[in-house]
Amino acid sequence: MRQFLVIGHDAPTTPDFALDDLAGAAGRLDLLCRCVNSAVFLSHGIREDVRVHLVLADEFTVRFEGGELRHLHPDERNIAARVRGALEERDGAIGHMPADVSPGVELYRMGVAETLETAASEGTVVQLHEDGDPLVDAEPPADPIFVLSDHHDFSNAEADLLAEAAERRVRVGPELLHADHAITVAHNWLDTDGYTSY
Amino acid sequence: MRQFLVIGHDAPTTPDFALDDLAGAAGRLDLLCRCVNSAVFLSHGIREDVRVHLVLADEFTVRFEGGELRHLHPDERNIAARVRGALEERDGAIGHMPADVSPGVELYRMGVAETLETAASEGTVVQLHEDGDPLVDAEPPADPIFVLSDHHDFSNAEADLLAEAAERRVRVGPELLHADHAITVAHNWLDTDGYTSY
C-alpha cells in the first residue's frame, strides 16, 4: 500500500466553511484536495491500494481509502465537500474510533504525531528532502509512506517527528514542488520502478 | 521553452458559466485549470519559461505565458476566473490577433490545428503515447511541446494532426494518467534530465 500523509496547518476543523473560497477562508483546503486527487486518481479509475491522511490543524485527520471510495470526483470542490461532510461528523470521532462519513472516508480525532505513528506501523516512512537521494537512483520500499506539508514548511516539532520516523530520504528533483505535484512524481517513481519497457 | 497544449472538447466558449460548477456545466474546466496549475506553478514561484495553450471547443485558445503572469493562484476557481475573463474579451480576438486579457493571459480565436501549428513553429512536438519510449530512456528535446486531451480521447482528426506534427513519442508510465498529472511527470522528466546528483 502507498500512503500519503499531508499536513494542513491552517485547515478547518469545523464544517462551517464555504466551498466557494477554499484557497482563502478554508485555509488552503484547495491544495489538500489536490493532494487527494493526485494520490487516488488515474485517468479512468481509482488507485485502489492508496490511503491518504489529511491532517487538519493537528486536531483531526480525514482518511481516504482508495479501494473503498465511491462517487468521488477529482475537482477540488467535490473533494472539499467530502472533507466538510467528514467534519460534520466530528462529534462521532472519539479517541482512536473514527466517525464513518461515506464509503472510503473516515474522520479521526488524531493530530500529526498519532496519524504518523498509525501510518508508519504499516510501512516505511519516506521523507522528501532536498538532501535526499535522487529518485532515479533510489529503490522504492514496498509500502512507502510519504509525508508532505501544505504551503507552509514543516514546523520544528513536525520536522523532528519526521526525522525520527523516516527510514529513507529521497529528492524528487532540483525544483521545489507543491505537495500535490510531489505526490504525482512519487507515484510515477513507484509505477515505473523495475519496468525497463513499460 | 516548454509548451503544453491541452484540448478541452466540452469547454465553454462564452463567459456565462458559474465558477461553482466547473466540473459540470463548465465542461470539465476544472481539469483544464489543474493543467495550467501543473504547468506553471512551482512551490514558491512560477515556471517562467512555460507557455500553456488551453483550446476551448476547437474555437478559442487561452494562452498563459509563465513569465508574464501576475497574481495567479493555483486553485481551480482562480484559474477558471482568468479563463472566464478571457472569454469576456472574445469579441476582441480577431484572426491571429489576440485579445489582451490580463498580464500573461491572451485569448486567440484559434482551434486545435492553428494552435498546434503556432506552437510547433517554436519547438519539437512530443506525443504522449502508450507505445512511446519510456521517459527514463528518452532524451528530452530542447523546446518540447506536449499535447494532451481532457477527459475525452483525442478525436480521429486530432490524432491525425498530432501524428503528423509529432517528432517524438514518449510514454510516462504503465498507468494512464490525467492530463494534469502527465504534465507534472513531464516537467519532472525535464527538470531531472542530465542531473546525476540534483
CSV table of N, CA and C in Angstrom, one decimal, chain B residues 59-175:
chain,number,residue,atom,x,y,z
B,59,GLU,N,-12.5,26.3,-30.8
B,59,GLU,CA,-12.9,27.6,-31.3
B,59,GLU,C,-12.0,28.7,-30.8
B,60,PHE,N,-11.7,28.7,-29.5
B,60,PHE,CA,-10.8,29.7,-28.9
B,60,PHE,C,-9.6,29.0,-28.2
B,61,THR,N,-8.5,29.8,-28.1
B,61,THR,CA,-7.4,29.3,-27.3
B,61,THR,C,-7.0,30.4,-26.3
B,62,VAL,N,-7.0,30.0,-25.0
B,62,VAL,CA,-6.4,30.9,-24.0
B,62,VAL,C,-5.0,30.5,-23.8
B,63,ARG,N,-4.1,31.5,-23.9
B,63,ARG,CA,-2.7,31.3,-23.7
B,63,ARG,C,-2.2,31.9,-22.4
B,64,PHE,N,-1.5,31.1,-21.7
B,64,PHE,CA,-0.9,31.5,-20.4
B,64,PHE,C,0.6,31.5,-20.6
B,65,GLU,N,1.2,32.7,-20.3
B,65,GLU,CA,2.7,32.9,-20.5
B,65,GLU,C,3.3,33.0,-19.1
B,66,GLY,N,4.0,31.9,-18.7
B,66,GLY,CA,4.5,31.8,-17.3
B,66,GLY,C,5.2,33.0,-16.9
B,67,GLY,N,6.1,33.5,-17.7
B,67,GLY,CA,7.0,34.6,-17.3
B,67,GLY,C,6.3,36.0,-17.1
B,68,GLU,N,5.1,36.0,-17.6
B,68,GLU,CA,4.4,37.3,-17.5
B,68,GLU,C,3.1,37.3,-16.6
B,69,LEU,N,2.8,36.2,-16.0
B,69,LEU,CA,1.6,36.0,-15.2
B,69,LEU,C,1.8,36.8,-13.9
B,70,ARG,N,0.7,37.5,-13.5
B,70,ARG,CA,0.7,38.2,-12.2
B,70,ARG,C,-0.5,37.8,-11.4
B,71,HIS,N,-0.3,37.6,-10.1
B,71,HIS,CA,-1.4,37.3,-9.2
B,71,HIS,C,-2.3,36.1,-9.5
B,72,LEU,N,-1.7,35.2,-10.2
B,72,LEU,CA,-2.5,33.9,-10.5
B,72,LEU,C,-2.3,33.0,-9.3
B,73,HIS,N,-3.4,32.4,-8.8
B,73,HIS,CA,-3.3,31.5,-7.7
B,73,HIS,C,-3.5,30.1,-8.2
B,74,PRO,N,-3.0,29.1,-7.5
B,74,PRO,CA,-3.1,27.7,-8.1
B,74,PRO,C,-4.5,27.0,-8.0
B,75,ASP,N,-5.4,27.6,-7.3
B,75,ASP,CA,-6.7,26.9,-7.2
B,75,ASP,C,-7.5,27.0,-8.4
B,76,GLU,N,-8.3,26.0,-8.6
B,76,GLU,CA,-9.1,25.8,-9.9
B,76,GLU,C,-10.0,27.1,-10.1
B,77,ARG,N,-10.6,27.6,-9.0
B,77,ARG,CA,-11.5,28.7,-9.2
B,77,ARG,C,-10.8,30.0,-9.7
B,78,ASN,N,-9.6,30.2,-9.2
B,78,ASN,CA,-8.9,31.4,-9.6
B,78,ASN,C,-8.5,31.3,-11.0
B,79,ILE,N,-8.0,30.1,-11.4
B,79,ILE,CA,-7.6,30.0,-12.8
B,79,ILE,C,-8.8,30.0,-13.7
B,80,ALA,N,-9.9,29.4,-13.3
B,80,ALA,CA,-11.1,29.5,-14.1
B,80,ALA,C,-11.6,30.9,-14.3
B,81,ALA,N,-11.4,31.7,-13.3
B,81,ALA,CA,-11.8,33.1,-13.4
B,81,ALA,C,-11.0,33.8,-14.5
B,82,ARG,N,-9.8,33.4,-14.6
B,82,ARG,CA,-9.0,34.0,-15.7
B,82,ARG,C,-9.5,33.6,-17.1
B,83,VAL,N,-9.9,32.3,-17.2
B,83,VAL,CA,-10.5,31.8,-18.4
B,83,VAL,C,-11.8,32.6,-18.7
B,84,ARG,N,-12.6,32.8,-17.7
B,84,ARG,CA,-13.8,33.5,-17.9
B,84,ARG,C,-13.6,34.9,-18.3
B,85,GLY,N,-12.6,35.5,-17.7
B,85,GLY,CA,-12.2,36.9,-18.0
B,85,GLY,C,-11.7,37.0,-19.5
B,86,ALA,N,-11.0,36.0,-19.9
B,86,ALA,CA,-10.6,35.9,-21.3
B,86,ALA,C,-11.7,35.9,-22.3
B,87,LEU,N,-12.7,35.0,-21.9
B,87,LEU,CA,-13.9,34.9,-22.8
B,87,LEU,C,-14.8,36.1,-22.8
B,88,GLU,N,-14.6,36.9,-21.8
B,88,GLU,CA,-15.4,38.2,-21.8
B,88,GLU,C,-14.8,39.2,-22.9
B,89,GLU,N,-13.6,38.9,-23.3
B,89,GLU,CA,-13.0,39.7,-24.4
B,89,GLU,C,-13.0,39.1,-25.7
B,90,ARG,N,-13.9,38.1,-25.9
B,90,ARG,CA,-13.9,37.3,-27.1
B,90,ARG,C,-14.1,38.1,-28.4
B,91,ASP,N,-14.8,39.2,-28.3
B,91,ASP,CA,-15.1,40.0,-29.5
B,91,ASP,C,-13.8,40.7,-29.9
B,92,GLY,N,-12.8,40.8,-29.1
B,92,GLY,CA,-11.5,41.4,-29.4
B,92,GLY,C,-10.5,40.5,-30.1
B,93,ALA,N,-10.8,39.2,-30.1
B,93,ALA,CA,-9.9,38.2,-30.7
B,93,ALA,C,-10.3,38.1,-32.2
B,94,ILE,N,-9.5,38.6,-33.0
B,94,ILE,CA,-9.8,38.6,-34.5
B,94,ILE,C,-8.6,38.0,-35.3
B,95,GLY,N,-8.9,37.0,-36.0
B,95,GLY,CA,-7.9,36.3,-36.8
B,95,GLY,C,-6.8,35.9,-35.9
B,96,HIS,N,-5.5,36.2,-36.2
B,96,HIS,CA,-4.4,35.8,-35.3
B,96,HIS,C,-4.1,36.9,-34.3
B,97,MET,N,-4.9,37.9,-34.3
B,97,MET,CA,-4.7,39.0,-33.3
B,97,MET,C,-5.4,38.6,-32.0
B,98,PRO,N,-4.6,38.5,-30.9
B,98,PRO,CA,-5.3,38.1,-29.7
B,98,PRO,C,-6.0,39.2,-29.0
B,99,ALA,N,-6.9,38.9,-28.1
B,99,ALA,CA,-7.4,39.9,-27.2
B,99,ALA,C,-6.5,39.8,-25.9
B,100,ASP,N,-6.1,41.0,-25.5
B,100,ASP,CA,-5.3,41.0,-24.2
B,100,ASP,C,-6.2,41.0,-23.0
B,101,VAL,N,-6.0,40.1,-22.1
B,101,VAL,CA,-6.9,39.9,-21.0
B,101,VAL,C,-6.3,40.4,-19.7
B,102,SER,N,-5.2,39.9,-19.3
B,102,SER,CA,-4.5,40.3,-18.1
B,102,SER,C,-3.1,39.9,-18.3
B,103,PRO,N,-2.2,40.4,-17.5
B,103,PRO,CA,-0.8,40.1,-17.7
B,103,PRO,C,-0.5,38.6,-17.9
B,104,GLY,N,0.1,38.2,-19.0
B,104,GLY,CA,0.4,36.9,-19.3
B,104,GLY,C,-0.8,36.0,-19.8
B,105,VAL,N,-1.9,36.6,-20.0
B,105,VAL,CA,-3.1,35.8,-20.5
B,105,VAL,C,-3.6,36.5,-21.8
B,106,GLU,N,-3.8,35.7,-22.8
B,106,GLU,CA,-4.3,36.2,-24.1
B,106,GLU,C,-5.3,35.2,-24.6
B,107,LEU,N,-6.3,35.8,-25.4
B,107,LEU,CA,-7.3,34.9,-26.0
B,107,LEU,C,-7.2,35.0,-27.5
B,108,TYR,N,-7.0,33.8,-28.1
B,108,TYR,CA,-6.9,33.7,-29.6
B,108,TYR,C,-8.2,33.0,-30.1
B,109,ARG,N,-8.6,33.5,-31.3
B,109,ARG,CA,-9.7,32.8,-32.0
B,109,ARG,C,-9.1,31.7,-32.9
B,110,MET,N,-8.6,30.7,-32.2
B,110,MET,CA,-7.9,29.6,-32.9
B,110,MET,C,-8.3,28.3,-32.4
B,111,GLY,N,-8.5,27.3,-33.2
B,111,GLY,CA,-8.8,26.0,-32.8
B,111,GLY,C,-7.5,25.1,-32.6
B,112,VAL,N,-7.7,23.8,-32.6
B,112,VAL,CA,-6.6,22.9,-32.4
B,112,VAL,C,-5.6,23.0,-33.4
B,113,ALA,N,-6.0,23.0,-34.7
B,113,ALA,CA,-5.0,22.9,-35.8
B,113,ALA,C,-4.1,24.1,-35.8
B,114,GLU,N,-4.7,25.3,-35.8
B,114,GLU,CA,-3.9,26.5,-35.8
B,114,GLU,C,-3.0,26.7,-34.6
B,115,THR,N,-3.6,26.3,-33.4
B,115,THR,CA,-2.8,26.5,-32.2
B,115,THR,C,-1.6,25.5,-32.2
B,116,LEU,N,-1.8,24.3,-32.7
B,116,LEU,CA,-0.7,23.3,-32.8
B,116,LEU,C,0.3,23.8,-33.7
B,117,GLU,N,-0.1,24.3,-34.8
B,117,GLU,CA,0.9,24.8,-35.8
B,117,GLU,C,1.7,26.0,-35.3
B,118,THR,N,1.0,26.9,-34.6
B,118,THR,CA,1.7,28.0,-34.0
B,118,THR,C,2.8,27.5,-32.9
B,119,ALA,N,2.3,26.6,-32.1
B,119,ALA,CA,3.2,26.1,-31.0
B,119,ALA,C,4.4,25.4,-31.6
B,120,ALA,N,4.1,24.6,-32.6
B,120,ALA,CA,5.1,23.7,-33.2
B,120,ALA,C,6.2,24.5,-33.9
B,121,SER,N,5.9,25.7,-34.3
B,121,SER,CA,6.9,26.5,-35.0
B,121,SER,C,8.0,26.9,-34.1
B,122,GLU,N,7.8,26.7,-32.8
B,122,GLU,CA,8.8,27.1,-31.8
B,122,GLU,C,9.4,25.9,-31.0
B,123,GLY,N,9.3,24.7,-31.5
B,123,GLY,CA,9.9,23.6,-30.8
B,123,GLY,C,9.5,22.3,-31.4
B,124,THR,N,9.7,21.2,-30.6
B,124,THR,CA,9.5,19.8,-31.0
B,124,THR,C,8.3,19.3,-30.3
B,125,VAL,N,7.3,18.8,-31.2
B,125,VAL,CA,6.1,18.2,-30.6
B,125,VAL,C,6.4,16.8,-30.1
B,126,VAL,N,6.1,16.6,-28.8
B,126,VAL,CA,6.3,15.3,-28.2
B,126,VAL,C,4.9,14.7,-27.9
B,127,GLN,N,4.7,13.6,-28.4
B,127,GLN,CA,3.4,12.9,-28.2
B,127,GLN,C,3.5,12.0,-27.0
B,128,LEU,N,2.5,12.1,-26.1
B,128,LEU,CA,2.5,11.1,-25.0
B,128,LEU,C,1.6,10.0,-25.5
B,129,HIS,N,2.2,8.8,-25.6
B,129,HIS,CA,1.6,7.7,-26.3
B,129,HIS,C,2.0,6.4,-25.6
B,130,GLU,N,1.0,5.5,-25.5
B,130,GLU,CA,1.3,4.3,-24.8
B,130,GLU,C,2.3,3.4,-25.5
B,131,ASP,N,2.5,3.6,-26.8
B,131,ASP,CA,3.6,2.9,-27.5
B,131,ASP,C,4.9,3.7,-27.6
B,132,GLY,N,5.0,4.8,-26.9
B,132,GLY,CA,6.2,5.6,-27.0
B,132,GLY,C,7.3,5.0,-26.2
B,133,ASP,N,8.5,5.7,-26.2
B,133,ASP,CA,9.6,5.3,-25.4
B,133,ASP,C,9.4,5.6,-24.0
B,134,PRO,N,9.7,4.8,-23.1
B,134,PRO,CA,9.7,5.1,-21.6
B,134,PRO,C,10.5,6.4,-21.4
B,135,LEU,N,9.9,7.3,-20.6
B,135,LEU,CA,10.6,8.5,-20.3
B,135,LEU,C,12.1,8.3,-19.8
B,136,VAL,N,12.2,7.3,-18.9
B,136,VAL,CA,13.5,7.1,-18.3
B,136,VAL,C,14.6,6.9,-19.4
B,137,ASP,N,14.2,6.3,-20.5
B,137,ASP,CA,15.2,6.0,-21.5
B,137,ASP,C,15.3,7.1,-22.6
B,138,ALA,N,14.5,8.1,-22.5
B,138,ALA,CA,14.4,9.1,-23.6
B,138,ALA,C,15.1,10.4,-23.3
B,139,GLU,N,15.7,11.0,-24.3
B,139,GLU,CA,16.4,12.2,-24.1
B,139,GLU,C,15.4,13.4,-24.5
B,140,PRO,N,15.1,14.3,-23.6
B,140,PRO,CA,14.2,15.3,-23.9
B,140,PRO,C,14.7,16.3,-25.0
B,141,PRO,N,13.9,16.8,-25.8
B,141,PRO,CA,14.3,17.9,-26.8
B,141,PRO,C,14.4,19.2,-26.0
B,142,ALA,N,15.1,20.2,-26.7
B,142,ALA,CA,15.3,21.5,-26.0
B,142,ALA,C,14.0,22.2,-25.8
B,143,ASP,N,13.1,22.2,-26.7
B,143,ASP,CA,11.9,23.1,-26.6
B,143,ASP,C,10.7,22.2,-26.9
B,144,PRO,N,10.3,21.4,-25.9
B,144,PRO,CA,9.3,20.4,-26.2
B,144,PRO,C,7.9,21.0,-26.1
B,145,ILE,N,7.0,20.5,-26.9
B,145,ILE,CA,5.6,20.9,-26.9
B,145,ILE,C,4.8,19.6,-26.6
B,146,PHE,N,4.1,19.5,-25.5
B,146,PHE,CA,3.3,18.3,-25.2
B,146,PHE,C,1.9,18.6,-25.5
B,147,VAL,N,1.2,17.7,-26.1
B,147,VAL,CA,-0.2,17.9,-26.5
B,147,VAL,C,-1.0,16.8,-25.7
B,148,LEU,N,-2.0,17.4,-25.0
B,148,LEU,CA,-2.8,16.5,-24.1
B,148,LEU,C,-4.3,16.7,-24.3
B,149,SER,N,-5.1,15.8,-23.9
B,149,SER,CA,-6.5,15.9,-24.1
B,149,SER,C,-7.2,15.9,-22.7
B,150,ASP,N,-8.4,16.4,-22.6
B,150,ASP,CA,-9.1,16.4,-21.4
B,150,ASP,C,-9.6,15.0,-21.0
B,151,HIS,N,-10.8,14.9,-20.5
B,151,HIS,CA,-11.3,13.5,-20.1
B,151,HIS,C,-11.7,12.7,-21.3
B,152,HIS,N,-11.7,13.3,-22.5
B,152,HIS,CA,-12.0,12.5,-23.7
B,152,HIS,C,-10.7,12.2,-24.4
B,153,ASP,N,-10.8,11.1,-25.2
B,153,ASP,CA,-9.6,10.8,-26.0
B,153,ASP,C,-9.6,11.8,-27.1
B,154,PHE,N,-8.4,11.9,-27.8
B,154,PHE,CA,-8.3,12.7,-29.0
B,154,PHE,C,-9.3,12.2,-30.0
B,155,SER,N,-9.9,13.1,-30.8
B,155,SER,CA,-10.8,12.7,-31.9
B,155,SER,C,-9.8,12.1,-33.0
B,156,ASN,N,-10.4,11.5,-33.9
B,156,ASN,CA,-9.6,10.9,-35.0
B,156,ASN,C,-8.8,12.0,-35.8
B,157,ALA,N,-9.5,13.2,-36.0
B,157,ALA,CA,-8.9,14.3,-36.7
B,157,ALA,C,-7.7,14.8,-35.8
B,158,GLU,N,-7.9,14.9,-34.5
B,158,GLU,CA,-6.9,15.4,-33.7
B,158,GLU,C,-5.7,14.5,-33.6
B,159,ALA,N,-6.0,13.2,-33.6
B,159,ALA,CA,-4.9,12.2,-33.5
B,159,ALA,C,-4.1,12.2,-34.8
B,160,ASP,N,-4.8,12.5,-35.9
B,160,ASP,CA,-4.1,12.6,-37.2
B,160,ASP,C,-3.2,13.8,-37.2
B,161,LEU,N,-3.7,14.9,-36.8
B,161,LEU,CA,-2.9,16.1,-36.7
B,161,LEU,C,-1.6,15.9,-35.9
B,162,LEU,N,-1.9,15.3,-34.8
B,162,LEU,CA,-0.8,15.1,-33.8
B,162,LEU,C,0.3,14.1,-34.4
B,163,ALA,N,-0.2,13.1,-35.0
B,163,ALA,CA,0.7,12.1,-35.6
B,163,ALA,C,1.6,12.8,-36.6
B,164,GLU,N,1.0,13.7,-37.3
B,164,GLU,CA,1.7,14.4,-38.4
B,164,GLU,C,2.7,15.4,-37.8
B,165,ALA,N,2.4,16.0,-36.7
B,165,ALA,CA,3.2,17.1,-36.1
B,165,ALA,C,4.3,16.5,-35.2
B,166,ALA,N,4.0,15.3,-34.6
B,166,ALA,CA,4.9,14.8,-33.6
B,166,ALA,C,6.2,14.3,-34.1
B,167,GLU,N,7.3,14.8,-33.5
B,167,GLU,CA,8.6,14.2,-33.9
B,167,GLU,C,9.1,13.2,-32.9
B,168,ARG,N,8.4,13.1,-31.8
B,168,ARG,CA,8.8,12.2,-30.7
B,168,ARG,C,7.6,11.6,-30.1
B,169,ARG,N,7.8,10.3,-29.6
B,169,ARG,CA,6.7,9.7,-28.8
B,169,ARG,C,7.3,9.1,-27.6
B,170,VAL,N,6.7,9.5,-26.4
B,170,VAL,CA,7.2,9.0,-25.2
B,170,VAL,C,6.0,8.5,-24.3
B,171,ARG,N,6.3,7.7,-23.4
B,171,ARG,CA,5.3,7.2,-22.5
B,171,ARG,C,5.7,7.5,-21.1
B,172,VAL,N,4.7,8.1,-20.3
B,172,VAL,CA,5.0,8.5,-19.0
B,172,VAL,C,5.1,7.3,-18.0
B,173,GLY,N,4.4,6.2,-18.3
B,173,GLY,CA,4.5,5.1,-17.4
B,173,GLY,C,3.5,4.1,-17.7
B,174,PRO,N,3.4,3.0,-16.9
B,174,PRO,CA,2.5,1.9,-17.2
B,174,PRO,C,1.0,2.3,-16.9
B,175,GLU,N,0.8,3.4,-16.2
B,175,GLU,CA,-0.5,3.8,-15.8
B,175,GLU,C,-1.0,4.9,-16.7
